[in-house]
Amino acid sequence: ILNGAPRSGKSSIAAAIQETFEGVWMALGVDACVHVTPPRLRPGIGLRPGGERPDIEAFVPLLYAALYDAIAAHSRLGLNVVVDVGHHDAYSRPLNVLPECARRLAGLPVLFVGIRCPIDVILRRRAASGAGTPYV
């Protein structure tokens, strides 16, 4: 589970894992979820800190539960999974999503990795990408 801020390098790390690690590695996470989340609930699990969309916050725990159940299902089938997420609890009120996500992976081989990146690098990457998208 690669956890970090948008544009911190999680997707690049996930791609490198898929290319270089042995076995089959499925990439799941915020980028994959954007394609299956209904537009009215976007940015879904990609909702950033600040309480900007309290109208969809009630769905965030459910969307994370679905993602983590999918991660668990892939793992139980013998597939390796690399996950790109940005857990935080800075919604309009705390949602305590991470403990429930971890519970859903109980008994599975999991490593949570914090991806850190200097803010100036994140801002430079954001500017270079034409940012403004609701996801990374």
Tab-separated table of N, CA and C in Angstrom:
chain	number	residue	atom	x	y	z
A	1	ILE	N	0.873	-1.164	0.000
A	1	ILE	CA	0.000	0.000	0.000
A	1	ILE	C	0.912	1.216	0.000
A	2	LEU	N	0.947	1.946	-1.100
A	2	LEU	CA	1.741	3.168	-1.204
A	2	LEU	C	0.840	4.337	-0.837
A	3	ASN	N	1.128	4.982	0.268
A	3	ASN	CA	0.294	6.073	0.765
A	3	ASN	C	1.085	7.364	0.737
A	4	GLY	N	0.534	8.373	0.065
A	4	GLY	CA	1.221	9.649	0.008
A	4	GLY	C	0.391	10.704	-0.682
A	5	ALA	N	0.921	11.888	-0.691
A	5	ALA	CA	0.236	13.026	-1.304
A	5	ALA	C	0.144	12.851	-2.819
A	6	PRO	N	-0.835	13.510	-3.441
A	6	PRO	CA	-0.886	13.509	-4.903
A	6	PRO	C	0.425	14.046	-5.481
A	7	ARG	N	0.872	13.431	-6.536
A	7	ARG	CA	2.094	13.804	-7.246
A	7	ARG	C	3.382	13.519	-6.462
A	8	SER	N	3.289	12.637	-5.467
A	8	SER	CA	4.480	12.312	-4.679
A	8	SER	C	5.306	11.196	-5.314
A	9	GLY	N	4.777	10.560	-6.357
A	9	GLY	CA	5.520	9.510	-7.043
A	9	GLY	C	4.943	8.115	-6.876
A	10	LYS	N	3.794	8.000	-6.240
A	10	LYS	CA	3.200	6.683	-5.989
A	10	LYS	C	2.925	5.915	-7.280
A	11	SER	N	2.335	6.570	-8.254
A	11	SER	CA	2.000	5.892	-9.515
A	11	SER	C	3.250	5.435	-10.253
A	12	SER	N	4.297	6.238	-10.201
A	12	SER	CA	5.565	5.853	-10.842
A	12	SER	C	6.182	4.652	-10.139
A	13	ILE	N	6.107	4.631	-8.824
A	13	ILE	CA	6.623	3.486	-8.064
A	13	ILE	C	5.806	2.240	-8.391
A	14	ALA	N	4.481	2.386	-8.439
A	14	ALA	CA	3.622	1.245	-8.765
A	14	ALA	C	3.955	0.692	-10.151
A	15	ALA	N	4.166	1.574	-11.115
A	15	ALA	CA	4.518	1.134	-12.471
A	15	ALA	C	5.862	0.413	-12.480
A	16	ALA	N	6.822	0.915	-11.715
A	16	ALA	CA	8.136	0.265	-11.638
A	16	ALA	C	8.014	-1.120	-11.003
A	17	ILE	N	7.173	-1.244	-10.005
A	17	ILE	CA	6.944	-2.554	-9.377
A	17	ILE	C	6.354	-3.515	-10.399
A	18	GLN	N	5.364	-3.059	-11.153
A	18	GLN	CA	4.753	-3.923	-12.161
A	18	GLN	C	5.755	-4.360	-13.227
A	19	GLU	N	6.666	-3.479	-13.585
A	19	GLU	CA	7.646	-3.784	-14.631
A	19	GLU	C	8.789	-4.667	-14.154
A	20	THR	N	9.206	-4.513	-12.902
A	20	THR	CA	10.457	-5.144	-12.479
A	20	THR	C	10.321	-6.272	-11.467
A	21	PHE	N	9.244	-6.315	-10.709
A	21	PHE	CA	9.104	-7.370	-9.707
A	21	PHE	C	8.669	-8.663	-10.384
A	22	GLU	N	9.061	-9.777	-9.791
A	22	GLU	CA	8.637	-11.071	-10.316
A	22	GLU	C	7.160	-11.286	-10.035
A	23	GLY	N	6.534	-12.067	-10.873
A	23	GLY	CA	5.128	-12.386	-10.692
A	23	GLY	C	4.222	-11.335	-11.313
A	24	VAL	N	2.950	-11.546	-11.148
A	24	VAL	CA	1.938	-10.635	-11.671
A	24	VAL	C	1.576	-9.637	-10.579
A	25	TRP	N	1.645	-8.358	-10.901
A	25	TRP	CA	1.309	-7.285	-9.954
A	25	TRP	C	0.163	-6.459	-10.522
A	26	MET	N	-0.938	-6.456	-9.820
A	26	MET	CA	-2.109	-5.669	-10.197
A	26	MET	C	-2.017	-4.317	-9.499
A	27	ALA	N	-2.256	-3.240	-10.235
A	27	ALA	CA	-2.209	-1.892	-9.657
A	27	ALA	C	-3.637	-1.407	-9.401
A	28	LEU	N	-3.928	-1.167	-8.144
A	28	LEU	CA	-5.235	-0.653	-7.745
A	28	LEU	C	-5.029	0.626	-6.950
A	29	GLY	N	-6.075	1.413	-6.828
A	29	GLY	CA	-5.967	2.623	-6.027
A	29	GLY	C	-6.763	3.766	-6.603
A	30	VAL	N	-6.364	4.963	-6.218
A	30	VAL	CA	-7.128	6.158	-6.576
A	30	VAL	C	-7.229	6.345	-8.089
A	31	ASP	N	-6.173	6.095	-8.825
A	31	ASP	CA	-6.214	6.271	-10.281
A	31	ASP	C	-7.175	5.278	-10.936
A	32	ALA	N	-7.154	4.032	-10.470
A	32	ALA	CA	-8.060	3.022	-11.026
A	32	ALA	C	-9.508	3.323	-10.654
A	33	CYS	N	-9.725	3.837	-9.462
A	33	CYS	CA	-11.093	4.104	-8.991
A	33	CYS	C	-11.784	5.227	-9.747
A	34	VAL	N	-11.025	6.174	-10.269
A	34	VAL	CA	-11.658	7.288	-10.990
A	34	VAL	C	-12.498	6.784	-12.159
A	35	HIS	N	-12.095	5.694	-12.763
A	35	HIS	CA	-12.786	5.179	-13.946
A	35	HIS	C	-14.085	4.453	-13.617
A	36	VAL	N	-14.264	4.064	-12.366
A	36	VAL	CA	-15.476	3.331	-11.994
A	36	VAL	C	-16.376	4.112	-11.040
A	37	THR	N	-15.940	5.291	-10.631
A	37	THR	CA	-16.737	6.119	-9.725
A	37	THR	C	-17.690	6.989	-10.541
A	38	PRO	N	-18.972	6.977	-10.199
A	38	PRO	CA	-19.916	7.834	-10.926
A	38	PRO	C	-19.504	9.303	-10.832
A	39	PRO	N	-19.671	10.065	-11.897
A	39	PRO	CA	-19.256	11.471	-11.886
A	39	PRO	C	-19.783	12.271	-10.694
A	40	ARG	N	-21.002	12.006	-10.248
A	40	ARG	CA	-21.559	12.785	-9.139
A	40	ARG	C	-20.857	12.515	-7.814
A	41	LEU	N	-20.104	11.402	-7.715
A	41	LEU	CA	-19.377	11.084	-6.483
A	41	LEU	C	-17.885	11.374	-6.595
A	42	ARG	N	-17.457	11.912	-7.713
A	42	ARG	CA	-16.037	12.212	-7.876
A	42	ARG	C	-15.682	13.482	-7.123
A	43	PRO	N	-14.512	13.485	-6.555
A	43	PRO	CA	-13.374	12.612	-6.793
A	43	PRO	C	-13.348	11.337	-5.959
A	44	GLY	N	-14.415	10.964	-5.278
A	44	GLY	CA	-14.455	9.699	-4.551
A	44	GLY	C	-13.360	9.591	-3.518
A	45	ILE	N	-12.580	8.495	-3.577
A	45	ILE	CA	-11.513	8.312	-2.588
A	45	ILE	C	-10.380	9.309	-2.787
A	46	GLY	N	-10.402	10.029	-3.895
A	46	GLY	CA	-9.389	11.057	-4.139
A	46	GLY	C	-9.740	12.399	-3.527
A	47	LEU	N	-10.801	12.447	-2.720
A	47	LEU	CA	-11.209	13.696	-2.083
A	47	LEU	C	-10.083	14.210	-1.203
A	48	ARG	N	-9.681	15.420	-1.471
A	48	ARG	CA	-8.526	15.991	-0.769
A	48	ARG	C	-8.919	16.599	0.565
A	49	PRO	N	-7.943	16.832	1.417
A	49	PRO	CA	-8.225	17.452	2.714
A	49	PRO	C	-8.887	18.816	2.560
A	50	GLY	N	-9.683	19.168	3.535
A	50	GLY	CA	-10.244	20.504	3.556
A	50	GLY	C	-11.754	20.587	3.639
A	51	GLY	N	-12.437	19.469	3.541
A	51	GLY	CA	-13.884	19.500	3.649
A	51	GLY	C	-14.576	20.205	2.500
A	52	GLU	N	-13.979	20.138	1.292
A	52	GLU	CA	-14.526	20.851	0.134
A	52	GLU	C	-15.818	20.249	-0.412
A	53	ARG	N	-16.033	18.963	-0.196
A	53	ARG	CA	-17.227	18.303	-0.732
A	53	ARG	C	-17.922	17.489	0.356
A	54	PRO	N	-18.450	18.148	1.387
A	54	PRO	CA	-19.130	17.397	2.447
A	54	PRO	C	-20.319	16.596	1.920
A	55	ASP	N	-20.839	16.983	0.758
A	55	ASP	CA	-21.969	16.265	0.168
A	55	ASP	C	-21.617	14.843	-0.249
A	56	ILE	N	-20.344	14.552	-0.494
A	56	ILE	CA	-19.973	13.182	-0.883
A	56	ILE	C	-19.182	12.459	0.200
A	57	GLU	N	-18.855	13.133	1.282
A	57	GLU	CA	-18.040	12.508	2.326
A	57	GLU	C	-18.663	11.236	2.893
A	58	ALA	N	-19.971	11.158	2.966
A	58	ALA	CA	-20.615	9.955	3.501
A	58	ALA	C	-20.305	8.724	2.653
A	59	PHE	N	-19.990	8.927	1.379
A	59	PHE	CA	-19.682	7.813	0.485
A	59	PHE	C	-18.219	7.377	0.561
A	60	VAL	N	-17.348	8.228	1.067
A	60	VAL	CA	-15.912	7.925	1.075
A	60	VAL	C	-15.604	6.621	1.815
A	61	PRO	N	-16.115	6.386	3.031
A	61	PRO	CA	-15.824	5.109	3.692
A	61	PRO	C	-16.315	3.900	2.892
A	62	LEU	N	-17.464	4.020	2.266
A	62	LEU	CA	-17.999	2.925	1.454
A	62	LEU	C	-17.106	2.654	0.243
A	63	LEU	N	-16.646	3.711	-0.410
A	63	LEU	CA	-15.773	3.544	-1.572
A	63	LEU	C	-14.434	2.930	-1.179
A	64	TYR	N	-13.889	3.356	-0.041
A	64	TYR	CA	-12.653	2.742	0.443
A	64	TYR	C	-12.882	1.279	0.806
A	65	ALA	N	-14.015	0.963	1.431
A	65	ALA	CA	-14.318	-0.429	1.780
A	65	ALA	C	-14.354	-1.291	0.522
A	66	ALA	N	-14.976	-0.778	-0.531
A	66	ALA	CA	-15.036	-1.523	-1.789
A	66	ALA	C	-13.639	-1.740	-2.363
A	67	LEU	N	-12.814	-0.695	-2.344
A	67	LEU	CA	-11.448	-0.821	-2.852
A	67	LEU	C	-10.670	-1.860	-2.053
A	68	TYR	N	-10.717	-1.767	-0.728
A	68	TYR	CA	-9.931	-2.681	0.096
A	68	TYR	C	-10.462	-4.108	0.051
A	69	ASP	N	-11.760	-4.288	-0.138
A	69	ASP	CA	-12.281	-5.637	-0.355
A	69	ASP	C	-11.773	-6.192	-1.682
A	70	ALA	N	-11.656	-5.343	-2.695
A	70	ALA	CA	-11.108	-5.779	-3.984
A	70	ALA	C	-9.629	-6.141	-3.849
A	71	ILE	N	-8.890	-5.341	-3.098
A	71	ILE	CA	-7.477	-5.642	-2.849
A	71	ILE	C	-7.361	-7.004	-2.173
A	72	ALA	N	-8.173	-7.217	-1.140
A	72	ALA	CA	-8.149	-8.488	-0.414
A	72	ALA	C	-8.517	-9.652	-1.331
A	73	ALA	N	-9.516	-9.467	-2.176
A	73	ALA	CA	-9.930	-10.534	-3.090
A	73	ALA	C	-8.809	-10.896	-4.056
A	74	HIS	N	-8.147	-9.898	-4.616
A	74	HIS	CA	-7.015	-10.163	-5.511
A	74	HIS	C	-5.936	-10.960	-4.780
A	75	SER	N	-5.611	-10.530	-3.580
A	75	SER	CA	-4.564	-11.193	-2.806
A	75	SER	C	-4.948	-12.637	-2.474
A	76	ARG	N	-6.180	-12.849	-2.078
A	76	ARG	CA	-6.628	-14.206	-1.730
A	76	ARG	C	-6.609	-15.138	-2.938
A	77	LEU	N	-6.691	-14.573	-4.132
A	77	LEU	CA	-6.608	-15.378	-5.354
A	77	LEU	C	-5.163	-15.639	-5.769
A	78	GLY	N	-4.217	-15.106	-5.001
A	78	GLY	CA	-2.810	-15.344	-5.285
A	78	GLY	C	-2.146	-14.280	-6.129
A	79	LEU	N	-2.855	-13.191	-6.396
A	79	LEU	CA	-2.266	-12.100	-7.167
A	79	LEU	C	-1.573	-11.113	-6.238
A	80	ASN	N	-0.454	-10.601	-6.696
A	80	ASN	CA	0.215	-9.522	-5.967
A	80	ASN	C	-0.510	-8.221	-6.298
A	81	VAL	N	-0.572	-7.324	-5.336
A	81	VAL	CA	-1.275	-6.060	-5.537
A	81	VAL	C	-0.399	-4.919	-5.046
A	82	VAL	N	-0.289	-3.876	-5.857
A	82	VAL	CA	0.350	-2.634	-5.430
A	82	VAL	C	-0.744	-1.573	-5.474
A	83	VAL	N	-0.849	-0.819	-4.387
A	83	VAL	CA	-1.957	0.122	-4.224
A	83	VAL	C	-1.419	1.540	-4.084
A	84	ASP	N	-2.058	2.461	-4.784
A	84	ASP	CA	-1.689	3.879	-4.804
A	84	ASP	C	-2.845	4.661	-4.185
A	85	VAL	N	-2.658	5.131	-2.949
A	85	VAL	CA	-3.711	5.883	-2.256
A	85	VAL	C	-3.119	7.069	-1.511
A	86	GLY	N	-3.997	7.910	-1.041
A	86	GLY	CA	-3.592	9.071	-0.249
A	86	GLY	C	-4.485	9.198	0.966
A	87	HIS	N	-4.292	8.308	1.935
A	87	HIS	CA	-5.126	8.333	3.142
A	87	HIS	C	-4.896	9.612	3.934
A	88	HIS	N	-5.978	10.182	4.413
A	88	HIS	CA	-5.935	11.318	5.339
A	88	HIS	C	-7.252	11.297	6.098
A	89	ASP	N	-7.380	12.123	7.089
A	89	ASP	CA	-8.636	12.199	7.835
A	89	ASP	C	-9.074	13.647	8.002
A	90	ALA	N	-8.683	14.492	7.056
A	90	ALA	CA	-8.991	15.921	7.126
A	90	ALA	C	-10.231	16.268	6.303
A	91	TYR	N	-11.300	15.531	6.566
A	91	TYR	CA	-12.580	15.828	5.934
A	91	TYR	C	-13.283	16.869	6.801
A	92	SER	N	-14.530	17.185	6.506
A	92	SER	CA	-15.242	18.158	7.340
A	92	SER	C	-15.423	17.627	8.758
A	93	ARG	N	-15.353	16.301	8.895
A	93	ARG	CA	-15.324	15.629	10.198
A	93	ARG	C	-14.500	14.356	10.005
A	94	PRO	N	-13.838	13.853	11.046
A	94	PRO	CA	-13.035	12.635	10.891
A	94	PRO	C	-13.892	11.443	10.446
A	95	LEU	N	-13.392	10.695	9.485
A	95	LEU	CA	-14.093	9.509	8.993
A	95	LEU	C	-13.423	8.216	9.449
A	96	ASN	N	-12.196	8.294	9.948
A	96	ASN	CA	-11.467	7.118	10.461
A	96	ASN	C	-11.460	5.963	9.464
A	97	VAL	N	-11.137	6.265	8.232
A	97	VAL	CA	-11.167	5.275	7.158
A	97	VAL	C	-10.032	4.258	7.276
A	98	LEU	N	-8.830	4.695	7.582
A	98	LEU	CA	-7.668	3.802	7.546
A	98	LEU	C	-7.789	2.583	8.460
A	99	PRO	N	-8.217	2.712	9.713
A	99	PRO	CA	-8.331	1.503	10.549
A	99	PRO	C	-9.277	0.456	9.950
A	100	GLU	N	-10.362	0.894	9.365
A	100	GLU	CA	-11.303	-0.046	8.743
A	100	GLU	C	-10.678	-0.688	7.504
A	101	CYS	N	-9.934	0.083	6.738
A	101	CYS	CA	-9.248	-0.478	5.566
A	101	CYS	C	-8.246	-1.543	5.995
A	102	ALA	N	-7.475	-1.250	7.021
A	102	ALA	CA	-6.488	-2.215	7.519
A	102	ALA	C	-7.177	-3.486	8.004
A	103	ARG	N	-8.306	-3.347	8.669
A	103	ARG	CA	-9.046	-4.514	9.161
A	103	ARG	C	-9.455	-5.424	8.001
A	104	ARG	N	-9.794	-4.850	6.881
A	104	ARG	CA	-10.224	-5.633	5.724
A	104	ARG	C	-9.080	-6.459	5.122
A	105	LEU	N	-7.851	-6.117	5.463
A	105	LEU	CA	-6.686	-6.850	4.954
A	105	LEU	C	-6.098	-7.797	5.998
A	106	ALA	N	-6.782	-7.966	7.109
A	106	ALA	CA	-6.284	-8.827	8.190
A	106	ALA	C	-5.977	-10.230	7.664
A	107	GLY	N	-4.823	-10.741	8.062
A	107	GLY	CA	-4.409	-12.080	7.669
A	107	GLY	C	-3.723	-12.157	6.317
A	108	LEU	N	-3.624	-11.046	5.625
A	108	LEU	CA	-2.969	-11.022	4.314
A	108	LEU	C	-1.587	-10.381	4.436
A	109	PRO	N	-0.670	-10.736	3.535
A	109	PRO	CA	0.666	-10.121	3.581
A	109	PRO	C	0.598	-8.679	3.063
A	110	VAL	N	0.721	-7.733	3.966
A	110	VAL	CA	0.561	-6.321	3.613
A	110	VAL	C	1.713	-5.507	4.166
A	111	LEU	N	2.163	-4.560	3.378
A	111	LEU	CA	3.162	-3.597	3.821
A	111	LEU	C	2.630	-2.208	3.483
A	112	PHE	N	2.427	-1.381	4.506
A	112	PHE	CA	2.028	0.013	4.296
A	112	PHE	C	3.301	0.841	4.178
A	113	VAL	N	3.421	1.605	3.102
A	113	VAL	CA	4.615	2.409	2.853
A	113	VAL	C	4.208	3.872	2.684
A	114	GLY	N	4.789	4.730	3.492
A	114	GLY	CA	4.547	6.166	3.358
A	114	GLY	C	5.484	6.746	2.318
A	115	ILE	N	4.929	7.367	1.301
A	115	ILE	CA	5.722	7.992	0.244
A	115	ILE	C	5.807	9.483	0.548
A	116	ARG	N	7.007	9.951	0.733
A	116	ARG	CA	7.221	11.362	1.061
A	116	ARG	C	7.922	12.050	-0.097
A	117	CYS	N	7.546	13.293	-0.304
A	117	CYS	CA	8.113	14.076	-1.393
A	117	CYS	C	8.093	15.535	-0.959
A	118	PRO	N	9.169	16.270	-1.181
A	118	PRO	CA	9.171	17.692	-0.808
A	118	PRO	C	8.042	18.449	-1.512
A	119	ILE	N	7.428	19.365	-0.792
A	119	ILE	CA	6.287	20.106	-1.326
A	119	ILE	C	6.647	20.889	-2.590
A	120	ASP	N	7.873	21.401	-2.674
A	120	ASP	CA	8.243	22.146	-3.880
A	120	ASP	C	8.261	21.234	-5.108
A	121	VAL	N	8.629	19.977	-4.925
A	121	VAL	CA	8.621	19.019	-6.034
A	121	VAL	C	7.178	18.701	-6.430
A	122	ILE	N	6.318	18.494	-5.441
A	122	ILE	CA	4.907	18.222	-5.721
A	122	ILE	C	4.285	19.380	-6.486
A	123	LEU	N	4.543	20.602	-6.038
A	123	LEU	CA	3.976	21.776	-6.710
A	123	LEU	C	4.507	21.927	-8.129
A	124	ARG	N	5.780	21.625	-8.330
A	124	ARG	CA	6.375	21.695	-9.670
A	124	ARG	C	5.725	20.649	-10.586
A	125	ARG	N	5.537	19.434	-10.074
A	125	ARG	CA	4.897	18.381	-10.872
A	125	ARG	C	3.455	18.750	-11.197
A	126	ARG	N	2.777	19.323	-10.234
A	126	ARG	CA	1.379	19.728	-10.430
A	126	ARG	C	1.286	20.797	-11.517
A	127	ALA	N	2.154	21.791	-11.452
A	127	ALA	CA	2.157	22.865	-12.451
A	127	ALA	C	2.486	22.314	-13.838
A	128	ALA	N	3.433	21.396	-13.907
A	128	ALA	CA	3.850	20.830	-15.190
A	128	ALA	C	2.764	19.970	-15.825
A	129	SER	N	1.868	19.439	-15.010
A	129	SER	CA	0.837	18.542	-15.537
A	129	SER	C	-0.420	19.272	-15.975
A	130	GLY	N	-0.476	20.575	-15.746
A	130	GLY	CA	-1.687	21.312	-16.075
A	130	GLY	C	-2.771	21.083	-15.055
A	131	ALA	N	-2.400	20.683	-13.865
A	131	ALA	CA	-3.282	20.384	-12.726
A	131	ALA	C	-4.692	20.919	-12.844
A	132	GLY	N	-5.384	20.788	-11.789
A	132	GLY	CA	-6.769	21.182	-11.775
A	132	GLY	C	-7.690	19.980	-11.872
A	133	THR	N	-7.119	18.806	-12.147
A	133	THR	CA	-7.936	17.604	-12.179
A	133	THR	C	-8.263	17.207	-10.747
A	134	PRO	N	-9.398	16.556	-10.527
A	134	PRO	CA	-9.779	16.208	-9.168
A	134	PRO	C	-8.946	15.085	-8.575
A	135	TYR	N	-8.182	14.391	-9.397
A	135	TYR	CA	-7.331	13.320	-8.894
A	135	TYR	C	-5.889	13.787	-8.941
A	136	VAL	N	-4.965	12.865	-8.881
A	136	VAL	CA	-3.545	13.176	-8.800
A	136	VAL	C	-3.022	14.007	-9.927
